[in-house]
PDB file of C-alpha atoms and ligand atoms in Angstrom:
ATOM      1  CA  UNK W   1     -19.495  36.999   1.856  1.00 83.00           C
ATOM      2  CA  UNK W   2     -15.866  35.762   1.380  1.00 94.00           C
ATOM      3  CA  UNK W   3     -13.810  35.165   4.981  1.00 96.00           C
ATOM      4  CA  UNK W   4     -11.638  38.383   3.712  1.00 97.00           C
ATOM      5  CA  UNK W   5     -14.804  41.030   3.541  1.00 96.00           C
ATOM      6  CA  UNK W   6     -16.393  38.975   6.386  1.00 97.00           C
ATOM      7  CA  UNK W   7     -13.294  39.783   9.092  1.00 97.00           C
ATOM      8  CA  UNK W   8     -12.527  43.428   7.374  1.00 97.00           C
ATOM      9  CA  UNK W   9     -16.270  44.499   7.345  1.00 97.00           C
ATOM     10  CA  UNK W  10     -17.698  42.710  10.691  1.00 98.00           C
ATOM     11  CA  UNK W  11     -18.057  45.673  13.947  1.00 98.00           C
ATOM     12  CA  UNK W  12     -19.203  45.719  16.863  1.00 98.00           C
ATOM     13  CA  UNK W  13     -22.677  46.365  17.107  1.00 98.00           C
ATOM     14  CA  UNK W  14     -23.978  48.308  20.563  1.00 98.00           C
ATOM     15  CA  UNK W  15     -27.665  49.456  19.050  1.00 98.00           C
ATOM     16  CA  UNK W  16     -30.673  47.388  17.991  1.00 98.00           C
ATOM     17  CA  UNK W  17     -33.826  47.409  16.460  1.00 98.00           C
ATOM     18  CA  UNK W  18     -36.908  46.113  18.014  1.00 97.00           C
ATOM     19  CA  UNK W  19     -37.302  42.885  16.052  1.00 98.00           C
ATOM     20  CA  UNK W  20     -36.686  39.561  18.202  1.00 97.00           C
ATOM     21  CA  UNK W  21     -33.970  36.978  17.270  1.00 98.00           C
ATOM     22  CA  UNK W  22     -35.450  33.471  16.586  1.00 98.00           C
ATOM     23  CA  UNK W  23     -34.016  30.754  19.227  1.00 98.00           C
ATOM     24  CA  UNK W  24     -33.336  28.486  16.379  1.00 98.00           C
ATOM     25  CA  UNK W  25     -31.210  31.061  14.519  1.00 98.00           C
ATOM     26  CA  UNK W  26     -28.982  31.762  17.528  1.00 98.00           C
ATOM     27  CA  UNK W  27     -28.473  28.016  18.101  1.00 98.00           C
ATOM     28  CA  UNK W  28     -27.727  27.524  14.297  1.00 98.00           C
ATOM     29  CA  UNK W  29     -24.940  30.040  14.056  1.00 98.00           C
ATOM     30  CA  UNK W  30     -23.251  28.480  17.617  1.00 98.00           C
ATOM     31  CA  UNK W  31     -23.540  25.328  16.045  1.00 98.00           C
ATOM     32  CA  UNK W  32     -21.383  26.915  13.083  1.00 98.00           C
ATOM     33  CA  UNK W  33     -19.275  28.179  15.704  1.00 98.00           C
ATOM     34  CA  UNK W  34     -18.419  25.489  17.807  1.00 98.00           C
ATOM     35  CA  UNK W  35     -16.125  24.457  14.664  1.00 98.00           C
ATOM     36  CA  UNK W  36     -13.310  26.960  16.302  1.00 98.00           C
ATOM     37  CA  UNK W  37     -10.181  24.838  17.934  1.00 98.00           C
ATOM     38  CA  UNK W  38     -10.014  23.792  20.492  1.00 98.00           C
ATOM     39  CA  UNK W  39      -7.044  22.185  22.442  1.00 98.00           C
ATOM     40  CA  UNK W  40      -7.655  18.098  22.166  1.00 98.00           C
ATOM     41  CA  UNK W  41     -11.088  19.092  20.823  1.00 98.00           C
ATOM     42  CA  UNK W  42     -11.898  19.584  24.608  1.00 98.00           C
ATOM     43  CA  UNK W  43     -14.555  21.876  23.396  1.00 98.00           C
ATOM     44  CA  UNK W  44     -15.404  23.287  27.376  1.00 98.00           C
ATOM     45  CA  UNK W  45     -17.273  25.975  26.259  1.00 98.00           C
ATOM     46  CA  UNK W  46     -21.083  26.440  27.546  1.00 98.00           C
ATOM     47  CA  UNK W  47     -23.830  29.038  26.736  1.00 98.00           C
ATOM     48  CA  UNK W  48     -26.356  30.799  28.557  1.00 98.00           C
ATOM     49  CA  UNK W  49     -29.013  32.337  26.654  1.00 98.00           C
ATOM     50  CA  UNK W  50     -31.476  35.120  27.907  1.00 98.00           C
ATOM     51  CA  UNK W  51     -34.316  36.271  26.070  1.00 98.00           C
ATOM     52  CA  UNK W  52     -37.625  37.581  26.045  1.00 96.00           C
ATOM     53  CA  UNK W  53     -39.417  37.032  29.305  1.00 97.00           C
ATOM     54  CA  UNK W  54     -36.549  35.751  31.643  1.00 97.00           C
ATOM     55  CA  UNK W  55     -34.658  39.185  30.260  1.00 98.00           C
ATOM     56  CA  UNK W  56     -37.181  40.837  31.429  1.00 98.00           C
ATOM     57  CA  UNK W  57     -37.512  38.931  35.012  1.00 98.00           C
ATOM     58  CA  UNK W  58     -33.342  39.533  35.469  1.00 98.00           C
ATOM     59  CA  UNK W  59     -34.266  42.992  34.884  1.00 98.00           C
ATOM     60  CA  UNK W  60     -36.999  42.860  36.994  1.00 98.00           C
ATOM     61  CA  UNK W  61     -34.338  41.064  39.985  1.00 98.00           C
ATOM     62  CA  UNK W  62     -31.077  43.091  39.118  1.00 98.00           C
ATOM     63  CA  UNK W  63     -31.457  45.370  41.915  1.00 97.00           C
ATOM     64  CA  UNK W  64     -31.953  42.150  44.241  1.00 97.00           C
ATOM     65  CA  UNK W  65     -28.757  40.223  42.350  1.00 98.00           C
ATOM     66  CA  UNK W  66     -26.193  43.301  42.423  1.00 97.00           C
ATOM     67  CA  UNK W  67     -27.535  44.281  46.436  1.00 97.00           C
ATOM     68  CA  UNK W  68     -24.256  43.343  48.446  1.00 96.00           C
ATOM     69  CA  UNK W  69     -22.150  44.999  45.638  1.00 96.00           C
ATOM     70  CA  UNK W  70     -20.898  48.287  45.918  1.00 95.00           C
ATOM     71  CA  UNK W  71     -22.170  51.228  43.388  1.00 95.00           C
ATOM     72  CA  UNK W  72     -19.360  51.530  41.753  1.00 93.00           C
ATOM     73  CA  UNK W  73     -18.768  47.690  40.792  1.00 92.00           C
ATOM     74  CA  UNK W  74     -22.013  47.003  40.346  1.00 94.00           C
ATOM     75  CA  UNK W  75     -22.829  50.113  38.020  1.00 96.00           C
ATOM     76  CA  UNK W  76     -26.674  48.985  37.882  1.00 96.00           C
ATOM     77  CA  UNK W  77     -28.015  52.055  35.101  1.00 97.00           C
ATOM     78  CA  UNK W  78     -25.828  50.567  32.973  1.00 97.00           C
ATOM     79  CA  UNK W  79     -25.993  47.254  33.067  1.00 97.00           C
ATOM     80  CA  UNK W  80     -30.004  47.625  32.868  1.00 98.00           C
ATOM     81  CA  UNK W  81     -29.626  50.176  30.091  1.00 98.00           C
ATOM     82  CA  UNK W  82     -27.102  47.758  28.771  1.00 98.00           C
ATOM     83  CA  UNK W  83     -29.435  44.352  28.775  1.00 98.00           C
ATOM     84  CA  UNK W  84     -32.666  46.419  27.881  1.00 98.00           C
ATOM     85  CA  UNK W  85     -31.202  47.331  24.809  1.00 98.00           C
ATOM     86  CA  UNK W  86     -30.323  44.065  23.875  1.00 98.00           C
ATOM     87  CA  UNK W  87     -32.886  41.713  22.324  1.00 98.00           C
ATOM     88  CA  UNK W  88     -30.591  38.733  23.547  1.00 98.00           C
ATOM     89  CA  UNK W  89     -27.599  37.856  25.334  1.00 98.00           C
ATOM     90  CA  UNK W  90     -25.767  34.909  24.990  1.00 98.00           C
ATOM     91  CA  UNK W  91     -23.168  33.875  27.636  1.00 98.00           C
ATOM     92  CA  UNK W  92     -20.491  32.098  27.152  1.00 98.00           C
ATOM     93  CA  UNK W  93     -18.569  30.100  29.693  1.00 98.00           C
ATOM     94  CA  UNK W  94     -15.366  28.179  29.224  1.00 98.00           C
ATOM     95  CA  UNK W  95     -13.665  26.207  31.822  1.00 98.00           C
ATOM     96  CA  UNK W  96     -10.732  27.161  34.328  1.00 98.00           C
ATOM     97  CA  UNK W  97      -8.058  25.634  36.640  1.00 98.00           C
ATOM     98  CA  UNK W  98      -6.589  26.789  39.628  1.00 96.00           C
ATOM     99  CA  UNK W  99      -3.602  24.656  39.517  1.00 97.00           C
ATOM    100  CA  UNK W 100      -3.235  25.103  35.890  1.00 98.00           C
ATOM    101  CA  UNK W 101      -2.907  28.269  34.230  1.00 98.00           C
ATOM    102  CA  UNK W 102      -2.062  26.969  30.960  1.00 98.00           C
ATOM    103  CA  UNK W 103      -5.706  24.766  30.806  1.00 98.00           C
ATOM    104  CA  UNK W 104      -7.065  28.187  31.574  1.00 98.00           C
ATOM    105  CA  UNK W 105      -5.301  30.327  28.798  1.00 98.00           C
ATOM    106  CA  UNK W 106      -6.172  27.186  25.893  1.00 98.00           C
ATOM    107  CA  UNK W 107     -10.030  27.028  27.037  1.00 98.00           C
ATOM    108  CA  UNK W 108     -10.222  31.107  27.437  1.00 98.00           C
ATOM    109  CA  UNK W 109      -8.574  31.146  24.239  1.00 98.00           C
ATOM    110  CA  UNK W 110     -10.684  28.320  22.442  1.00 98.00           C
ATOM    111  CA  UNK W 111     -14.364  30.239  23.389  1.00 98.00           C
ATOM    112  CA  UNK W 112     -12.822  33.626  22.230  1.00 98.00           C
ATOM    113  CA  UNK W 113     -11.902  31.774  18.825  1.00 98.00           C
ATOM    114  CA  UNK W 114     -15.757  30.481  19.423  1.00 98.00           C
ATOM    115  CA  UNK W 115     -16.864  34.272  20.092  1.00 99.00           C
ATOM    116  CA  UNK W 116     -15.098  35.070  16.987  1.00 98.00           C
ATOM    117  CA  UNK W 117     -16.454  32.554  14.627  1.00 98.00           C
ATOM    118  CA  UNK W 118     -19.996  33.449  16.060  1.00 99.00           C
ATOM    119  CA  UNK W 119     -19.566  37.498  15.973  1.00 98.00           C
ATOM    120  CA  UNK W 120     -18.779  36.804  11.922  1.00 98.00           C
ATOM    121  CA  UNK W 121     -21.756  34.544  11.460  1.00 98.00           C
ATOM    122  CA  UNK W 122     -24.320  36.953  13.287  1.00 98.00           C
ATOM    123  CA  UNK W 123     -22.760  39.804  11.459  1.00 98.00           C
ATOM    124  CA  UNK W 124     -23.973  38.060   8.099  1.00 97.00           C
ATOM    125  CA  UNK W 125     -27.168  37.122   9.033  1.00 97.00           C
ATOM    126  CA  UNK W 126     -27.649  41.185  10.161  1.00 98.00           C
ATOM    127  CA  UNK W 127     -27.368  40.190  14.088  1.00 98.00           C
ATOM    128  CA  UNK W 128     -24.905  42.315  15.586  1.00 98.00           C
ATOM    129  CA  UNK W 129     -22.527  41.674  18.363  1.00 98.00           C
ATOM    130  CA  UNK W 130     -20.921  43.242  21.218  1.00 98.00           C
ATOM    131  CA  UNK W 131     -18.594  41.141  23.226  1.00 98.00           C
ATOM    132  CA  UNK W 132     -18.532  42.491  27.153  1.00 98.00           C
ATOM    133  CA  UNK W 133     -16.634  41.304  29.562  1.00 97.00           C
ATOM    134  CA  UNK W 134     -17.611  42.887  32.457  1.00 93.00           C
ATOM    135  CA  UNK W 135     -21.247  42.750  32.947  1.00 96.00           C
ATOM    136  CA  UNK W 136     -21.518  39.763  34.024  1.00 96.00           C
ATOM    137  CA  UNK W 137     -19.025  38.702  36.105  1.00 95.00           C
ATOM    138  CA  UNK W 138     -19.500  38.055  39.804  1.00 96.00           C
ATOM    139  CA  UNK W 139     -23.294  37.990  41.627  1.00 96.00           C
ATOM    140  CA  UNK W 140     -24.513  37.787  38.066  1.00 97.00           C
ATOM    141  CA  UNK W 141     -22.631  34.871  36.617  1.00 98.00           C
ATOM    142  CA  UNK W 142     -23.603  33.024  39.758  1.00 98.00           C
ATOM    143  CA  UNK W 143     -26.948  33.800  39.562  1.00 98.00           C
ATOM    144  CA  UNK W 144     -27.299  32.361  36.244  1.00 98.00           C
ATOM    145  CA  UNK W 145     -25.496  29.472  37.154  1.00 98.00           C
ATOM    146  CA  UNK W 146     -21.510  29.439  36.953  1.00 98.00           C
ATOM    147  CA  UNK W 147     -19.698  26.019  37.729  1.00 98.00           C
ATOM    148  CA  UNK W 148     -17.093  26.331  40.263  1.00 98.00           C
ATOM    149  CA  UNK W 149     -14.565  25.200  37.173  1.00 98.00           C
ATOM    150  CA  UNK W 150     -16.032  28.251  35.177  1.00 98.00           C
ATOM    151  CA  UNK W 151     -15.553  31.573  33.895  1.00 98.00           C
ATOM    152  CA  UNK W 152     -17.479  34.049  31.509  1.00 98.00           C
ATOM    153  CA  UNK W 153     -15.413  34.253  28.577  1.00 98.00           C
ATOM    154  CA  UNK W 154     -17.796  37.063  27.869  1.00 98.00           C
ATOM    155  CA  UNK W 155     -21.553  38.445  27.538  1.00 98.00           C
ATOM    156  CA  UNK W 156     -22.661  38.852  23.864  1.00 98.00           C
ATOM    157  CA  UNK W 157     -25.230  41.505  23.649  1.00 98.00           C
ATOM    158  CA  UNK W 158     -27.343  40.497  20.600  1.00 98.00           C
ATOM    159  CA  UNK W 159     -30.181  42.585  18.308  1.00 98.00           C
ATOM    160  CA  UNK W 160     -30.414  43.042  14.408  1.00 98.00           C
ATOM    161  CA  UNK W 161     -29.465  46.287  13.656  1.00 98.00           C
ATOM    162  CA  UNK W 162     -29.699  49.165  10.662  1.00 97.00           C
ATOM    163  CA  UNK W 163     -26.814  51.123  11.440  1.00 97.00           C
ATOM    164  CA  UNK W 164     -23.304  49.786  11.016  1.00 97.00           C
ATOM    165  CA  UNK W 165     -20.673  52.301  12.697  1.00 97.00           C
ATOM    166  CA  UNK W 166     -17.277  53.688  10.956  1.00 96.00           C
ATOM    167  CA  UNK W 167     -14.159  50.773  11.392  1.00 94.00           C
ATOM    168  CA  UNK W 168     -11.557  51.753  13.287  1.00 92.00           C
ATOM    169  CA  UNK W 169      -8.602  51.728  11.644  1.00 95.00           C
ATOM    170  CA  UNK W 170      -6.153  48.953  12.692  1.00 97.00           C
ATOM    171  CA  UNK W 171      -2.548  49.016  13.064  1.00 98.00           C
ATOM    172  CA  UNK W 172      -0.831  47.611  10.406  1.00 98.00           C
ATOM    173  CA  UNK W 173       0.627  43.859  11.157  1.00 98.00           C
ATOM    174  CA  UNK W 174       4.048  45.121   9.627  1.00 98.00           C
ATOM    175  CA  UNK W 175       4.853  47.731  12.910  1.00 98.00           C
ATOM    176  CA  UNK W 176       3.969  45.153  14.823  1.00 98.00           C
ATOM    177  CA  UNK W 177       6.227  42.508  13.525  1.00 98.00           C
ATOM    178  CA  UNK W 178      10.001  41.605  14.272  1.00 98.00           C
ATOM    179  CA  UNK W 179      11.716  39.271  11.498  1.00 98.00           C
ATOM    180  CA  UNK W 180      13.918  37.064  14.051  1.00 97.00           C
TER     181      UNK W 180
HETATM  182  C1  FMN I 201     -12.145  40.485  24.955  1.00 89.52           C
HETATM  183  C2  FMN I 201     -13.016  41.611  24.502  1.00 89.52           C
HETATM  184  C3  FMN I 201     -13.752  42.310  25.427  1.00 89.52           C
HETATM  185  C4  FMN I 201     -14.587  43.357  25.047  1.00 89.52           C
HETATM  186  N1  FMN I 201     -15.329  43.993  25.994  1.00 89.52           N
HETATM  187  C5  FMN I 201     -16.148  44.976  25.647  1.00 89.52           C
HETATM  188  C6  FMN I 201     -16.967  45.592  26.643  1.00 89.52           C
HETATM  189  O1  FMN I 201     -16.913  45.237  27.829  1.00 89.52           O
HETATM  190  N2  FMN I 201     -17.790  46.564  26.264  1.00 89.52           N
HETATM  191  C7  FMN I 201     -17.900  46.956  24.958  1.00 89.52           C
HETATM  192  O2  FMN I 201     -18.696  47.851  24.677  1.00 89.52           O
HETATM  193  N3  FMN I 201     -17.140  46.390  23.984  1.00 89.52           N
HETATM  194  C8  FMN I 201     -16.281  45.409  24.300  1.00 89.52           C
HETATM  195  N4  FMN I 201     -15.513  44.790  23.328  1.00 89.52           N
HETATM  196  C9  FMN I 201     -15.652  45.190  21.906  1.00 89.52           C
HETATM  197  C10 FMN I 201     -14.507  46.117  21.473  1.00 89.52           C
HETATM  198  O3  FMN I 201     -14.686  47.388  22.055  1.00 89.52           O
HETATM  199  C11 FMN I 201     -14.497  46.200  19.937  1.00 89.52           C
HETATM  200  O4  FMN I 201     -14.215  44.934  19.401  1.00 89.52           O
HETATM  201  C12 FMN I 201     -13.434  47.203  19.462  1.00 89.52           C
HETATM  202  O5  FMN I 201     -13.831  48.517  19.792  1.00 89.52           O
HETATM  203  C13 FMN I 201     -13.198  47.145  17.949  1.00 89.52           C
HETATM  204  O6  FMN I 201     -14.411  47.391  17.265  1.00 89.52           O
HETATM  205  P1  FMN I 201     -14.956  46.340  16.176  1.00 89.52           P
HETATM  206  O7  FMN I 201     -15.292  45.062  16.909  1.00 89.52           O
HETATM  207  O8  FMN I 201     -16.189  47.008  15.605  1.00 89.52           O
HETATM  208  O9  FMN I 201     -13.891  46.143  15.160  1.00 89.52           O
HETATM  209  C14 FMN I 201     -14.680  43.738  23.680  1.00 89.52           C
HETATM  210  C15 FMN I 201     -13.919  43.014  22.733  1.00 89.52           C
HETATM  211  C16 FMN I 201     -13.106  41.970  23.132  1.00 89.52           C
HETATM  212  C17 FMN I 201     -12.340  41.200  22.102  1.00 89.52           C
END
């Protein structure tokens, strides 16, 4: 696929068929990934990756994880229809600062150009994507293990998939441009 097909025809995937995704092939197509830039190559990303029985077990715990959290924040049907659904789901990390929001912005922005690079690969190899922010954020990043310096750049939600929805048309880059 040539980068210009690859970006146009890439979605979001949110539905999945039953067949597992190798370890191996996940790790190859971060490994493609991790070629995004990164300010001074700093390269602070870090992944989380739950499959197969340890899915199954956060499943199994989510009631225990999300206890203290109110219904509405916590939102437990869906995040357990959510991670059911999913044969895998990477998380990626990248690092923070409190004193500097700048360090922030570059290492949020570096694992998003990460996500990116990795949504396009997957999408190749017929392993679809969808980037969420919010499920886990909170109780659940720390109970997989957040650093204090870190935050979830986002969840990907991972399956191979036989359906590939309509695109949604985007906004042309002209109406959005000002010639200083
Ligand atoms: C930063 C970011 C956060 C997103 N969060 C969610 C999410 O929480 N839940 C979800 O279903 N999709 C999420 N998406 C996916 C978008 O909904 C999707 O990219 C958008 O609808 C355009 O569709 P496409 O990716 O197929 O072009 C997110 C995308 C980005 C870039």
């Amino acid at each position: 696929v040539n980068l210009k097909e690859g970006i146009i025809n890439r979605r979001t995937i949110r539905t999945y068929t039953d067949q597992e995704i190798k370890r191996n092939d996940i790790i190859d197509i971060l490994n493609h990934a991790t070629y995004a830039p990164t300010h001074k190559t700093r390269q602070t990303w870090r992944f989380v990756l739950i499959d197969g029985r340890s899915k199954d077990k956060l499943l199994n715990d989510l009631d225990m994880i999300l206890a203290d959290v109110s219904p509405e924040e916590a939102r437990i049907d869906y995040k357990k229809k959510v991670i059911a659904s999913a044969r895998a789901i990477l998380v990626v990390f990248n690092e923070k600062s409190d004193d500097d929001p700048i360090y922030t912005l570059e290492e949020y922005g570096a694992a998003s150009a990460l996500i990116q690079n990795f949504q396009l690969l997957a999408f190749e190899k017929g392993i679809g994507v969808c980037w969420k922010s919010h499920l886990f954020l909170g109780k659940m990043a720390t109970h997989i293990g957040i650093k204090e310096n870190e935050m979830v750049t986002g969840a990907l939600t991972l399956g191979y998939f036989d359906v590939i929805p309509n695109t949604k048309e985007r906004i042309s880059a002209e109406s959005k441009l000002t010639i200083f």
